[in-house]
Short mmCIF file of C-alpha atoms in Angstrom, two decimals:
data_model
loop_
_atom_site.label_atom_id
_atom_site.label_comp_id
_atom_site.label_asym_id
_atom_site.label_seq_id
_atom_site.Cartn_x
_atom_site.Cartn_y
_atom_site.Cartn_z
CA MET A 244 -149.70 71.85 -6.92
CA LYS A 245 -147.75 70.37 -9.79
CA LYS A 246 -144.71 69.14 -7.87
CA ILE A 247 -144.40 66.49 -5.18
CA PHE A 248 -143.16 66.81 -1.64
CA TYR A 249 -143.51 70.59 -1.27
CA THR A 250 -145.51 70.48 1.92
CA VAL A 251 -143.40 67.72 3.38
CA LEU A 252 -140.25 69.48 2.26
CA LEU A 253 -140.81 72.31 4.67
CA PHE A 254 -140.80 69.79 7.49
CA ALA A 255 -137.91 67.76 6.10
CA GLY A 256 -135.82 70.87 5.66
CA THR A 257 -135.76 71.39 9.42
CA LEU A 258 -134.42 67.91 10.09
CA PHE A 259 -130.94 68.28 8.69
CA THR A 260 -128.30 70.97 8.86
CA THR A 261 -124.61 70.59 8.22
CA SER A 262 -121.42 72.50 8.48
CA CYS A 263 -118.42 72.03 6.22
CA LEU A 264 -117.72 68.42 5.28
CA ASP A 265 -114.10 68.07 6.28
CA ASP A 266 -114.33 64.44 5.26
CA LEU A 267 -116.86 61.83 4.23
CA ASN A 268 -117.45 60.72 7.79
CA GLN A 269 -119.25 63.90 8.78
CA TYR A 270 -122.82 62.87 8.15
CA PRO A 271 -125.62 65.42 8.39
CA HIS A 272 -125.96 66.78 11.88
CA THR A 273 -129.50 66.47 13.22
CA GLU A 274 -131.35 69.04 15.27
CA THR A 275 -133.57 66.26 16.55
CA THR A 276 -132.65 62.63 16.98
CA SER A 277 -133.57 59.87 14.54
CA ALA A 278 -135.83 58.43 17.22
CA ASP A 279 -137.81 61.69 17.14
CA VAL A 280 -138.01 61.85 13.37
CA TYR A 281 -138.77 58.32 12.19
CA THR A 282 -141.94 57.94 14.19
CA SER A 283 -144.50 57.83 11.39
CA ALA A 284 -144.77 56.82 7.76
CA ALA A 285 -145.53 60.45 6.93
CA ASN A 286 -142.19 61.48 8.40
CA TYR A 287 -140.42 58.94 6.21
CA LYS A 288 -141.95 60.56 3.15
CA ALA A 289 -140.90 63.97 4.47
CA VAL A 290 -137.29 62.89 4.79
CA LEU A 291 -137.45 61.20 1.37
CA GLY A 292 -138.48 64.60 -0.01
CA LYS A 293 -135.23 66.05 1.32
CA LEU A 294 -133.26 63.40 -0.56
CA TYR A 295 -134.97 64.32 -3.81
CA VAL A 296 -134.49 68.07 -3.52
CA SER A 297 -130.87 67.75 -2.44
CA PHE A 298 -130.14 67.75 -6.19
CA VAL A 299 -131.69 71.18 -6.80
CA ILE A 300 -131.45 73.31 -3.65
CA ALA A 301 -128.45 74.45 -1.63
CA GLY A 302 -130.08 75.16 1.71
CA GLN A 303 -133.33 75.65 3.56
CA GLU A 304 -134.04 79.19 2.38
CA LYS A 305 -134.41 80.96 -0.96
CA GLY A 306 -131.22 81.04 -2.99
CA GLY A 307 -129.36 78.70 -0.65
CA GLY A 308 -129.83 80.55 2.62
CA ASP A 309 -129.39 78.45 5.76
CA LYS A 310 -127.14 76.37 3.55
CA ASP A 311 -126.59 72.64 3.84
CA LEU A 312 -122.83 72.84 3.30
CA ASP A 313 -120.11 75.41 3.76
CA SER A 314 -118.19 75.37 0.48
CA ASN A 315 -116.36 77.62 -1.93
CA PHE A 316 -119.50 78.97 -3.58
CA GLY A 317 -122.35 77.25 -1.75
CA TYR A 318 -124.31 76.49 -4.91
CA ASP A 319 -126.58 73.52 -5.37
CA TYR A 320 -125.76 70.11 -6.82
CA MET A 321 -127.15 70.81 -10.30
CA ARG A 322 -125.33 74.12 -10.79
CA CYS A 323 -122.09 72.33 -9.93
CA TYR A 324 -122.91 69.34 -12.13
CA PHE A 325 -123.92 71.51 -15.09
CA ASN A 326 -120.61 73.36 -14.96
CA MET A 327 -118.61 70.13 -14.72
CA GLN A 328 -120.46 68.49 -17.63
CA GLU A 329 -120.89 71.43 -20.00
CA CYS A 330 -118.39 74.24 -19.47
CA GLY A 331 -115.29 72.47 -20.79
CA THR A 332 -117.02 71.12 -23.90
CA ASP A 333 -117.89 72.38 -27.36
CA GLU A 334 -121.27 73.54 -26.04
CA VAL A 335 -120.69 76.18 -23.35
CA VAL A 336 -118.19 78.96 -22.78
CA TYR A 337 -118.29 80.76 -19.42
CA THR A 338 -118.28 84.53 -18.96
CA TRP A 339 -117.10 85.24 -15.42
CA LEU A 340 -113.78 83.37 -15.44
CA GLY A 341 -112.09 85.26 -12.62
CA GLY A 342 -114.94 86.05 -10.28
CA GLU A 343 -116.33 82.51 -10.33
CA LYS A 344 -112.98 80.74 -10.77
CA MET A 345 -114.09 79.11 -14.00
CA SER A 346 -110.83 79.23 -15.98
CA GLY A 347 -109.94 75.65 -15.04
CA LEU A 348 -113.21 74.17 -16.29
CA THR A 349 -113.39 76.43 -19.34
CA TYR A 350 -109.87 75.68 -20.56
CA LEU A 351 -109.53 72.06 -19.32
CA SER A 352 -106.75 73.04 -16.93
CA TRP A 353 -108.10 72.35 -13.44
CA ASP A 354 -106.20 70.76 -10.57
CA ALA A 355 -107.06 69.06 -7.28
CA ASN A 356 -107.59 72.45 -5.62
CA ASP A 357 -110.20 73.68 -8.11
CA ALA A 358 -113.21 75.17 -6.33
CA TRP A 359 -115.82 73.60 -8.62
CA VAL A 360 -114.17 70.20 -8.56
CA SER A 361 -114.31 70.34 -4.77
CA ASP A 362 -117.84 71.73 -4.44
CA THR A 363 -119.26 69.12 -6.82
CA TYR A 364 -117.54 66.29 -4.97
CA TYR A 365 -118.89 67.33 -1.59
CA ARG A 366 -122.38 68.03 -2.97
CA ILE A 367 -122.50 64.49 -4.35
CA TYR A 368 -121.38 62.94 -1.09
CA TYR A 369 -123.76 65.10 0.91
CA THR A 370 -126.66 63.58 -1.04
CA ILE A 371 -125.15 60.12 -0.52
CA ALA A 372 -124.89 60.79 3.22
CA LEU A 373 -128.56 61.80 3.37
CA CYS A 374 -129.54 58.61 1.56
CA ASN A 375 -127.43 56.47 3.88
CA GLU A 376 -128.97 58.04 6.97
CA PHE A 377 -132.47 57.44 5.63
CA LEU A 378 -131.65 53.80 4.84
CA ARG A 379 -130.23 53.18 8.32
CA ASN A 380 -133.63 54.09 9.66
CA ALA A 381 -135.68 52.19 7.08
CA THR A 382 -134.61 48.61 7.71
CA ASP A 383 -137.25 45.93 8.13
CA GLY A 384 -136.54 45.95 11.85
CA GLN A 385 -136.95 49.71 12.10
CA ILE A 386 -140.31 49.80 10.31
CA GLU A 387 -141.96 46.72 11.81
CA LYS A 388 -143.84 48.97 14.25
CA PHE A 389 -145.97 50.31 11.38
CA SER A 390 -148.98 48.73 9.69
CA GLU A 391 -148.47 46.33 6.79
CA SER A 392 -149.59 48.95 4.27
CA GLU A 393 -147.25 51.55 5.78
CA GLN A 394 -144.35 49.10 5.72
CA ALA A 395 -145.05 48.38 2.05
CA GLU A 396 -145.01 52.10 1.29
CA ILE A 397 -141.75 52.65 3.17
CA ARG A 398 -140.17 49.80 1.20
CA HIS A 399 -140.94 51.80 -1.93
CA TYR A 400 -139.33 54.85 -0.30
CA ARG A 401 -136.31 52.73 0.59
CA ALA A 402 -135.88 51.61 -3.03
CA GLU A 403 -136.15 55.21 -4.18
CA ALA A 404 -133.47 56.28 -1.70
CA ARG A 405 -131.19 53.55 -3.07
CA PHE A 406 -131.89 54.76 -6.61
CA LEU A 407 -131.06 58.35 -5.66
CA ARG A 408 -127.86 57.19 -3.99
CA ALA A 409 -127.00 55.17 -7.11
CA LEU A 410 -127.59 58.25 -9.28
CA ALA A 411 -125.25 60.30 -7.11
CA TYR A 412 -122.65 57.51 -7.11
CA TYR A 413 -122.96 57.26 -10.89
CA HIS A 414 -122.15 60.96 -11.14
CA ALA A 415 -119.18 60.44 -8.83
CA LEU A 416 -117.97 57.48 -10.90
CA ASP A 417 -118.35 59.37 -14.17
CA LEU A 418 -116.59 62.49 -12.90
CA TYR A 419 -113.92 61.10 -10.54
CA ARG A 420 -113.70 57.35 -11.43
CA ASN A 421 -111.90 55.79 -8.42
CA ILE A 422 -113.89 56.93 -5.43
CA PRO A 423 -114.78 56.08 -1.83
CA LEU A 424 -117.85 53.95 -1.19
CA VAL A 425 -119.95 54.48 1.94
CA THR A 426 -123.26 52.74 2.55
CA GLU A 427 -125.77 52.52 5.37
CA ASN A 428 -123.95 49.44 6.63
CA ASP A 429 -120.74 51.32 7.43
CA PRO A 430 -119.99 52.89 10.81
CA VAL A 431 -120.74 56.53 11.46
CA GLY A 432 -117.93 58.52 13.01
CA SER A 433 -114.23 57.85 12.53
CA TYR A 434 -114.68 55.37 9.69
CA LEU A 435 -112.43 56.01 6.67
CA PRO A 436 -114.13 54.55 3.59
CA PRO A 437 -112.06 52.47 1.18
CA ARG A 438 -111.18 53.49 -2.35
CA TYR A 439 -113.18 51.60 -4.96
CA THR A 440 -111.85 51.33 -8.49
CA ALA A 441 -114.08 52.35 -11.38
CA THR A 442 -114.69 48.67 -12.17
CA GLN A 443 -115.73 47.97 -8.58
CA MET A 444 -118.06 50.96 -8.58
CA PHE A 445 -119.55 49.85 -11.89
CA GLU A 446 -120.26 46.40 -10.44
CA TYR A 447 -121.73 47.92 -7.26
CA LEU A 448 -124.09 50.17 -9.24
CA GLU A 449 -125.10 47.39 -11.60
CA THR A 450 -126.04 45.16 -8.68
CA GLU A 451 -127.74 47.93 -6.72
CA LEU A 452 -129.94 49.10 -9.59
CA LYS A 453 -131.05 45.59 -10.42
CA ASP A 454 -131.74 44.84 -6.78
CA VAL A 455 -134.14 47.77 -6.27
CA ASP A 456 -136.27 46.83 -9.27
CA ALA A 457 -138.72 44.72 -7.28
CA ASP A 458 -139.56 47.58 -4.88
CA LEU A 459 -139.70 50.52 -7.29
CA LEU A 460 -143.11 51.45 -8.66
CA ASP A 461 -143.95 51.23 -12.34
CA ARG A 462 -144.48 54.52 -14.18
CA THR A 463 -148.24 53.91 -14.15
CA GLU A 464 -148.26 53.84 -10.33
CA CYS A 465 -145.65 56.47 -9.57
CA GLU A 466 -146.28 59.98 -8.30
CA TYR A 467 -144.73 62.67 -10.49
CA GLY A 468 -141.19 63.54 -9.43
CA ARG A 469 -140.53 60.18 -7.80
CA ALA A 470 -138.28 57.58 -9.39
CA CYS A 471 -140.06 54.68 -11.08
CA LYS A 472 -138.68 51.37 -12.38
CA GLN A 473 -138.01 52.94 -15.76
CA ALA A 474 -135.76 55.58 -14.17
CA ALA A 475 -133.57 52.80 -12.80
CA TYR A 476 -133.56 51.12 -16.23
CA ALA A 477 -132.46 54.40 -17.81
CA LEU A 478 -129.61 54.77 -15.33
CA LEU A 479 -128.57 51.19 -16.03
CA ALA A 480 -128.65 51.85 -19.78
CA ARG A 481 -126.44 54.92 -19.33
CA LEU A 482 -124.07 52.95 -17.09
CA TYR A 483 -123.79 50.24 -19.75
CA LEU A 484 -123.42 52.80 -22.55
CA ASN A 485 -120.23 54.05 -20.87
CA ALA A 486 -119.06 50.72 -19.46
CA GLU A 487 -116.01 50.46 -21.69
CA VAL A 488 -114.76 53.82 -20.40
CA TYR A 489 -115.20 52.75 -16.79
CA THR A 490 -114.10 49.11 -16.94
CA GLY A 491 -112.40 48.47 -20.27
CA THR A 492 -115.19 46.06 -21.25
CA ALA A 493 -118.07 47.07 -23.50
CA HIS A 494 -121.68 46.27 -22.53
CA TRP A 495 -123.55 47.29 -25.67
CA THR A 496 -126.01 44.38 -25.51
CA ASP A 497 -126.83 45.15 -21.87
CA CYS A 498 -127.47 48.76 -22.86
CA ILE A 499 -129.92 47.61 -25.53
CA THR A 500 -131.62 45.24 -23.06
CA TYR A 501 -132.49 48.05 -20.65
CA CYS A 502 -133.45 50.46 -23.41
CA ASN A 503 -135.91 47.82 -24.55
CA GLU A 504 -137.26 47.50 -21.00
CA ILE A 505 -138.04 51.23 -21.07
CA LEU A 506 -139.63 51.02 -24.51
CA LYS A 507 -142.00 48.32 -23.25
CA ALA A 508 -143.48 50.87 -20.84
CA GLY A 509 -145.22 52.78 -23.62
CA TYR A 510 -143.43 56.14 -23.62
CA THR A 511 -144.00 58.36 -26.67
CA LEU A 512 -142.22 61.41 -28.06
CA GLU A 513 -143.61 64.81 -27.16
CA GLY A 514 -144.82 66.49 -30.34
CA ASP A 515 -143.25 69.89 -29.59
CA TYR A 516 -139.57 69.70 -28.65
CA ALA A 517 -139.57 73.12 -26.97
CA LYS A 518 -142.29 72.09 -24.53
CA LEU A 519 -139.90 69.60 -22.93
CA PHE A 520 -137.96 72.55 -21.52
CA ASN A 521 -140.61 75.06 -20.47
CA ALA A 522 -142.42 75.73 -17.21
CA ASP A 523 -145.18 73.25 -17.99
CA ASN A 524 -142.82 70.37 -18.72
CA HIS A 525 -144.19 68.43 -15.75
CA ASN A 526 -146.97 67.53 -18.19
CA ARG A 527 -144.56 65.70 -20.54
CA THR A 528 -144.56 62.37 -18.75
CA ASN A 529 -145.19 60.71 -22.10
CA GLU A 530 -141.49 61.37 -22.87
CA ILE A 531 -139.81 62.43 -19.64
CA ILE A 532 -138.96 59.33 -17.64
CA TYR A 533 -137.59 61.08 -14.58
CA ALA A 534 -137.07 64.76 -13.77
CA PHE A 535 -135.79 66.89 -10.93
CA PRO A 536 -138.81 69.04 -9.95
CA VAL A 537 -138.05 72.76 -9.66
CA ASP A 538 -140.50 75.26 -8.24
CA ALA A 539 -140.35 79.05 -7.90
CA THR A 540 -142.07 79.03 -4.51
CA HIS A 541 -140.61 76.21 -2.43
CA THR A 542 -137.33 75.25 -4.12
CA VAL A 543 -135.84 78.56 -5.23
CA SER A 544 -132.12 78.34 -5.77
CA TRP A 545 -129.54 80.13 -7.86
CA GLY A 546 -128.82 76.83 -9.57
CA ALA A 547 -130.70 74.01 -11.28
CA THR A 548 -132.86 75.30 -14.16
CA THR A 549 -132.90 78.86 -12.80
CA TYR A 550 -129.19 78.89 -13.54
CA ILE A 551 -129.58 77.33 -16.98
CA ILE A 552 -132.28 79.79 -18.04
CA CYS A 553 -131.09 83.04 -16.44
CA GLY A 554 -127.44 82.15 -16.99
CA GLY A 555 -127.99 81.83 -20.74
CA VAL A 556 -129.65 85.25 -21.12
CA ASN A 557 -127.32 88.20 -21.79
CA ASN A 558 -127.26 90.88 -19.09
CA THR A 559 -125.58 93.53 -21.26
CA SER A 560 -127.72 93.30 -24.40
CA ASP A 561 -129.95 96.14 -25.55
CA THR A 562 -132.06 93.79 -27.65
CA GLN A 563 -132.51 90.51 -25.78
CA VAL A 564 -135.42 90.77 -23.35
CA PRO A 565 -135.39 88.48 -20.27
CA ALA A 566 -139.19 88.52 -20.13
CA ASP A 567 -139.23 86.70 -23.48
CA TYR A 568 -137.90 83.70 -21.55
CA GLY A 569 -140.20 84.13 -18.55
CA VAL A 570 -137.57 85.57 -16.20
CA SER A 571 -137.10 88.99 -14.65
CA SER A 572 -133.39 89.29 -15.42
CA GLY A 573 -130.56 87.74 -17.39
CA TRP A 574 -127.33 86.83 -15.68
CA GLY A 575 -125.02 86.45 -18.66
CA ASN A 576 -123.06 83.54 -17.18
CA PHE A 577 -122.49 81.60 -20.38
CA ARG A 578 -122.91 81.46 -24.15
CA LEU A 579 -122.45 78.75 -26.75
CA ARG A 580 -119.20 77.91 -28.51
CA GLY A 581 -119.49 78.15 -32.29
CA GLU A 582 -119.13 74.43 -32.91
CA LEU A 583 -122.57 73.66 -31.46
CA PRO A 584 -124.71 75.78 -33.83
CA ASP A 585 -122.59 74.50 -36.71
CA LEU A 586 -124.01 71.01 -36.06
CA PHE A 587 -127.54 72.11 -37.02
CA SER A 588 -128.78 72.21 -40.60
CA ASP A 589 -131.49 74.55 -41.89
CA GLY A 590 -134.94 73.46 -40.80
CA ASP A 591 -133.85 71.71 -37.59
CA GLY A 592 -136.16 73.22 -35.00
CA ARG A 593 -133.97 72.11 -32.11
CA GLY A 594 -131.40 74.77 -32.97
CA MET A 595 -132.87 77.55 -30.84
CA PHE A 596 -130.30 80.34 -30.63
CA TYR A 597 -130.41 84.08 -30.05
CA THR A 598 -128.08 85.62 -32.63
CA GLU A 599 -128.92 89.34 -32.86
CA GLY A 600 -125.81 91.31 -31.95
CA GLN A 601 -123.93 88.07 -31.26
CA THR A 602 -120.97 86.66 -33.17
CA LYS A 603 -120.70 82.91 -33.61
CA THR A 604 -116.93 83.07 -33.20
CA ILE A 605 -115.65 83.69 -29.70
CA ASP A 606 -112.65 85.99 -29.96
CA VAL A 607 -112.80 87.05 -26.32
CA VAL A 608 -114.16 84.55 -23.79
CA GLU A 609 -115.41 87.20 -21.38
CA ASN A 610 -117.19 89.24 -24.08
CA GLN A 611 -120.94 88.58 -23.89
CA SER A 612 -121.44 89.54 -27.54
CA ASN A 613 -119.21 86.62 -28.55
CA GLY A 614 -121.16 83.40 -28.91
CA TYR A 615 -124.81 82.69 -29.64
CA LEU A 616 -127.20 82.46 -26.69
CA PRO A 617 -129.37 79.39 -25.98
CA GLU A 618 -133.15 79.70 -26.21
CA LYS A 619 -133.91 76.03 -25.60
CA TRP A 620 -134.81 76.44 -21.92
CA THR A 621 -137.46 78.92 -20.76
CA ASN A 622 -139.71 79.69 -17.82
CA LEU A 623 -142.71 80.17 -20.09
CA THR A 624 -145.92 78.18 -19.85
CA ASP A 625 -147.50 76.45 -22.84
CA ALA A 626 -149.52 79.63 -23.31
CA GLY A 627 -146.31 81.63 -23.69
CA GLU A 628 -146.66 83.42 -20.36
CA ALA A 629 -144.14 83.69 -17.54
CA ALA A 630 -144.76 81.02 -14.92
CA SER A 631 -146.17 82.15 -11.58
CA ASN A 632 -143.73 83.49 -9.00
CA SER A 633 -141.01 83.96 -11.62
CA ASN A 634 -140.40 87.55 -10.51
CA ASP A 635 -139.23 86.21 -7.17
CA GLY A 636 -136.03 84.97 -8.77
CA GLY A 637 -136.71 81.32 -9.46
CA VAL A 638 -138.23 79.32 -12.28
CA ASN A 639 -140.83 76.54 -12.55
CA THR A 640 -139.07 74.47 -15.20
CA ASP A 641 -138.13 70.93 -14.20
CA PHE A 642 -134.86 69.31 -15.28
CA PRO A 643 -135.39 66.11 -17.32
CA VAL A 644 -132.78 63.63 -16.08
CA PHE A 645 -133.88 60.85 -18.44
CA ARG A 646 -136.19 61.06 -21.43
CA LEU A 647 -137.24 58.82 -24.28
CA ALA A 648 -135.16 60.63 -26.92
CA ASP A 649 -131.99 59.75 -25.03
CA VAL A 650 -133.12 56.12 -24.84
CA TYR A 651 -133.60 56.06 -28.62
CA LEU A 652 -130.09 57.41 -29.13
CA MET A 653 -128.49 55.08 -26.58
CA LEU A 654 -130.07 52.10 -28.27
CA ALA A 655 -129.00 53.32 -31.72
CA GLU A 656 -125.40 53.80 -30.64
CA ALA A 657 -125.26 50.41 -28.95
CA VAL A 658 -126.64 48.76 -32.12
CA VAL A 659 -124.14 50.55 -34.36
CA ARG A 660 -121.32 49.47 -32.07
CA GLY A 661 -122.31 45.82 -32.32
CA GLY A 662 -124.77 45.21 -29.50
CA GLU A 663 -127.46 42.57 -29.88
CA GLY A 664 -131.15 42.64 -29.04
CA SER A 665 -132.29 45.15 -31.65
CA SER A 666 -131.57 45.92 -35.31
CA ARG A 667 -130.20 48.68 -37.49
CA SER A 668 -133.62 49.18 -39.06
CA THR A 669 -135.20 49.65 -35.64
CA ALA A 670 -132.44 52.02 -34.56
CA LEU A 671 -132.77 53.99 -37.80
CA GLY A 672 -136.49 54.29 -37.21
CA TYR A 673 -135.96 55.74 -33.74
CA VAL A 674 -133.39 58.26 -34.96
CA ASN A 675 -135.66 59.35 -37.80
CA ASN A 676 -138.52 59.74 -35.33
CA LEU A 677 -136.40 62.36 -33.56
CA ARG A 678 -135.45 64.06 -36.80
CA ARG A 679 -139.05 64.04 -38.04
CA ARG A 680 -140.04 65.91 -34.88
CA ALA A 681 -137.10 68.29 -35.30
CA PHE A 682 -137.83 69.14 -38.95
CA GLY A 683 -141.60 68.79 -38.87
CA ASN A 684 -141.50 66.42 -41.85
CA ASP A 685 -139.31 63.74 -43.46
CA SER A 686 -136.81 66.19 -44.98
CA GLY A 687 -134.28 65.56 -42.24
CA ASN A 688 -134.48 61.76 -42.30
CA ILE A 689 -131.25 59.82 -42.82
CA THR A 690 -130.50 56.55 -44.59
CA ASP A 691 -129.01 53.39 -43.16
CA GLY A 692 -125.64 54.30 -44.62
CA GLN A 693 -125.65 57.57 -42.68
CA LEU A 694 -126.33 55.85 -39.37
CA THR A 695 -122.77 55.80 -38.01
CA ALA A 696 -121.32 56.23 -34.55
CA ASP A 697 -120.05 59.72 -35.43
CA PHE A 698 -123.49 60.73 -36.72
CA ILE A 699 -125.04 59.62 -33.44
CA LEU A 700 -122.55 61.68 -31.44
CA ASP A 701 -123.56 64.76 -33.40
CA GLU A 702 -127.23 63.87 -33.12
CA ARG A 703 -126.87 63.55 -29.36
CA ALA A 704 -125.52 67.11 -29.31
CA ARG A 705 -128.43 68.35 -31.41
CA GLU A 706 -131.03 66.58 -29.29
CA LEU A 707 -129.51 66.77 -25.81
CA TYR A 708 -127.44 69.97 -25.67
CA LEU A 709 -127.42 71.67 -22.26
CA GLU A 710 -128.78 68.49 -20.64
CA CYS A 711 -125.51 67.56 -18.88
CA VAL A 712 -124.37 64.67 -21.07
CA ARG A 713 -121.87 66.27 -23.47
CA ARG A 714 -118.64 65.76 -21.53
CA THR A 715 -119.48 62.09 -20.95
CA ASP A 716 -120.32 61.61 -24.63
CA LEU A 717 -117.11 63.20 -25.86
CA ILE A 718 -115.02 61.06 -23.50
CA ARG A 719 -116.78 57.89 -24.69
CA TYR A 720 -115.82 58.82 -28.26
CA GLY A 721 -112.21 59.64 -27.38
CA LYS A 722 -112.66 63.30 -28.39
CA PHE A 723 -112.70 65.23 -25.12
CA THR A 724 -108.96 65.64 -24.61
CA THR A 725 -107.44 64.55 -27.94
CA SER A 726 -106.68 66.42 -31.17
CA SER A 727 -109.28 64.36 -33.07
CA TYR A 728 -111.86 67.07 -32.36
CA LEU A 729 -110.99 70.66 -31.48
CA TRP A 730 -113.27 73.53 -30.52
CA GLN A 731 -112.85 77.20 -29.70
CA TRP A 732 -110.75 77.70 -26.56
CA LYS A 733 -110.27 74.00 -25.91
CA GLY A 734 -107.01 73.86 -23.97
CA GLY A 735 -106.95 77.65 -23.56
CA VAL A 736 -106.22 78.69 -27.16
CA MET A 737 -108.62 80.26 -29.64
CA ASN A 738 -108.50 77.49 -32.25
CA GLY A 739 -108.33 74.70 -29.68
CA GLN A 740 -105.63 72.19 -28.84
CA ALA A 741 -105.31 68.74 -27.31
CA VAL A 742 -104.82 68.48 -23.57
CA ASP A 743 -103.41 65.82 -21.28
CA ASN A 744 -105.62 62.72 -21.13
CA LYS A 745 -105.74 63.08 -17.35
CA TYR A 746 -108.49 65.66 -17.91
CA ASN A 747 -110.90 62.87 -18.83
CA ILE A 748 -111.17 62.42 -15.07
CA TYR A 749 -111.56 65.05 -12.36
CA PRO A 750 -109.27 64.71 -9.34
CA ILE A 751 -110.42 63.88 -5.84
CA PRO A 752 -110.11 67.24 -4.01
CA SER A 753 -106.92 67.80 -2.05
CA THR A 754 -108.91 68.36 1.14
CA GLU A 755 -110.38 64.88 0.79
CA LEU A 756 -106.99 63.28 0.20
CA THR A 757 -105.77 64.85 3.43
CA ALA A 758 -108.80 63.58 5.35
CA ASN A 759 -108.73 60.03 3.98
CA PRO A 760 -105.35 58.35 3.35
CA ASN A 761 -107.12 55.54 1.47
CA LEU A 762 -107.61 57.90 -1.47
CA TYR A 763 -105.20 59.15 -4.10
CA ASN A 764 -105.10 60.60 -7.62
CA GLU A 765 -102.97 58.90 -10.25
CA ASN A 766 -102.20 61.93 -12.41
CA TYR A 767 -102.66 65.05 -10.28
#
């Protein structure tokens, strides 16, 4: 089977169940004790599998049944994260504003009681809690009962758990900024975690990701779906790319340093851009550095890539056929705001949009005929056939968290902004590699004079749209809330308007503020 952990997942899924997280101190309840679970190296891998899939499933049964958390909607981590990163930007406009309470995200008008703001927060900290529980039971003292080879393997698992926790904490930092920090070294029970500033969280993540390097496997040794050294380097590069937003101090040279570490590992661009986002994309390890595995048999949810693919297919169209994307039905959750397709020039193969019967201008947000539809993501195999089990409601398309194209663009931006360790000519070469793939020839190549920070922002949209980076990119460029860049329905008006700068940061949910007096929001 193409994905990892699916047999162990079924075991791991029985280990943890939770009810509503009233506060961060409510760690996953266990049906069996830790002493029963952590009795073999195989069990450690089983539990590690649960940490990995906590990003893409919402419970132990199809579609989120036997759910991990009681929440407003009960959706998985990635559905929440996609909405938070995409639905307020120039890329995505949401259809079901009332029924799914999406007006706040769509119009940049949320508050500390917003359902999606809350669900995302608790999903992130649920994953963190799972990682902490694993790490409490993976200390050197806890694993000394195993053989030397088993201990060595569990140390790799331990580093991966720390990476996954760092990834979740990075998401929390990027979305909420000043957040509580809980690790495996903190008490379980009535402990109220302290509030860490964004600068403190940045320093914690920087140290943590460097510290796990020695115990993470190289890409050449790593099982598909597990985090390798290069995944940690990519997360560090992204952390450094946005350092000035988080701390007030730029780290462009550090960003270049870790991009170069990834480039040393021999990754290459996939020849066919579309194949990075189809049901056989687990074969693209030449470009994809780390992905969330998604499977239509064992990890079926109504989120992750099922949501991205089905949600972007119209469910009221007489002409668009869901089977053309390898799915049995379209959901019609979202379309694209007109500013995104406007970024693509003729011949750019990355601009994959369904336009028949669709207007580019969005006059009515809830009207599914307003806005082009994305065709970038599919559940089709390389042969153009629907992936197995797709009629059961899920898809087999993995979500690339980090890929080489993003590394090229991070390095190019850091060079343009004054970072050292590479050159403009090298950066230009990487950008033109992407454009050569996009156009199929040199017709889309740019010159050194065209390689500007603003060009790279647009190129990131063309290359990475619907990959959950757009909000972060716009904030880094000072364009998310300001009048320097307007898009349809930004701020709740058709032609767009600036909004309060407080919307660069999501608020800690009101329920969490009540539970933990150490926390507060500056502007909400």
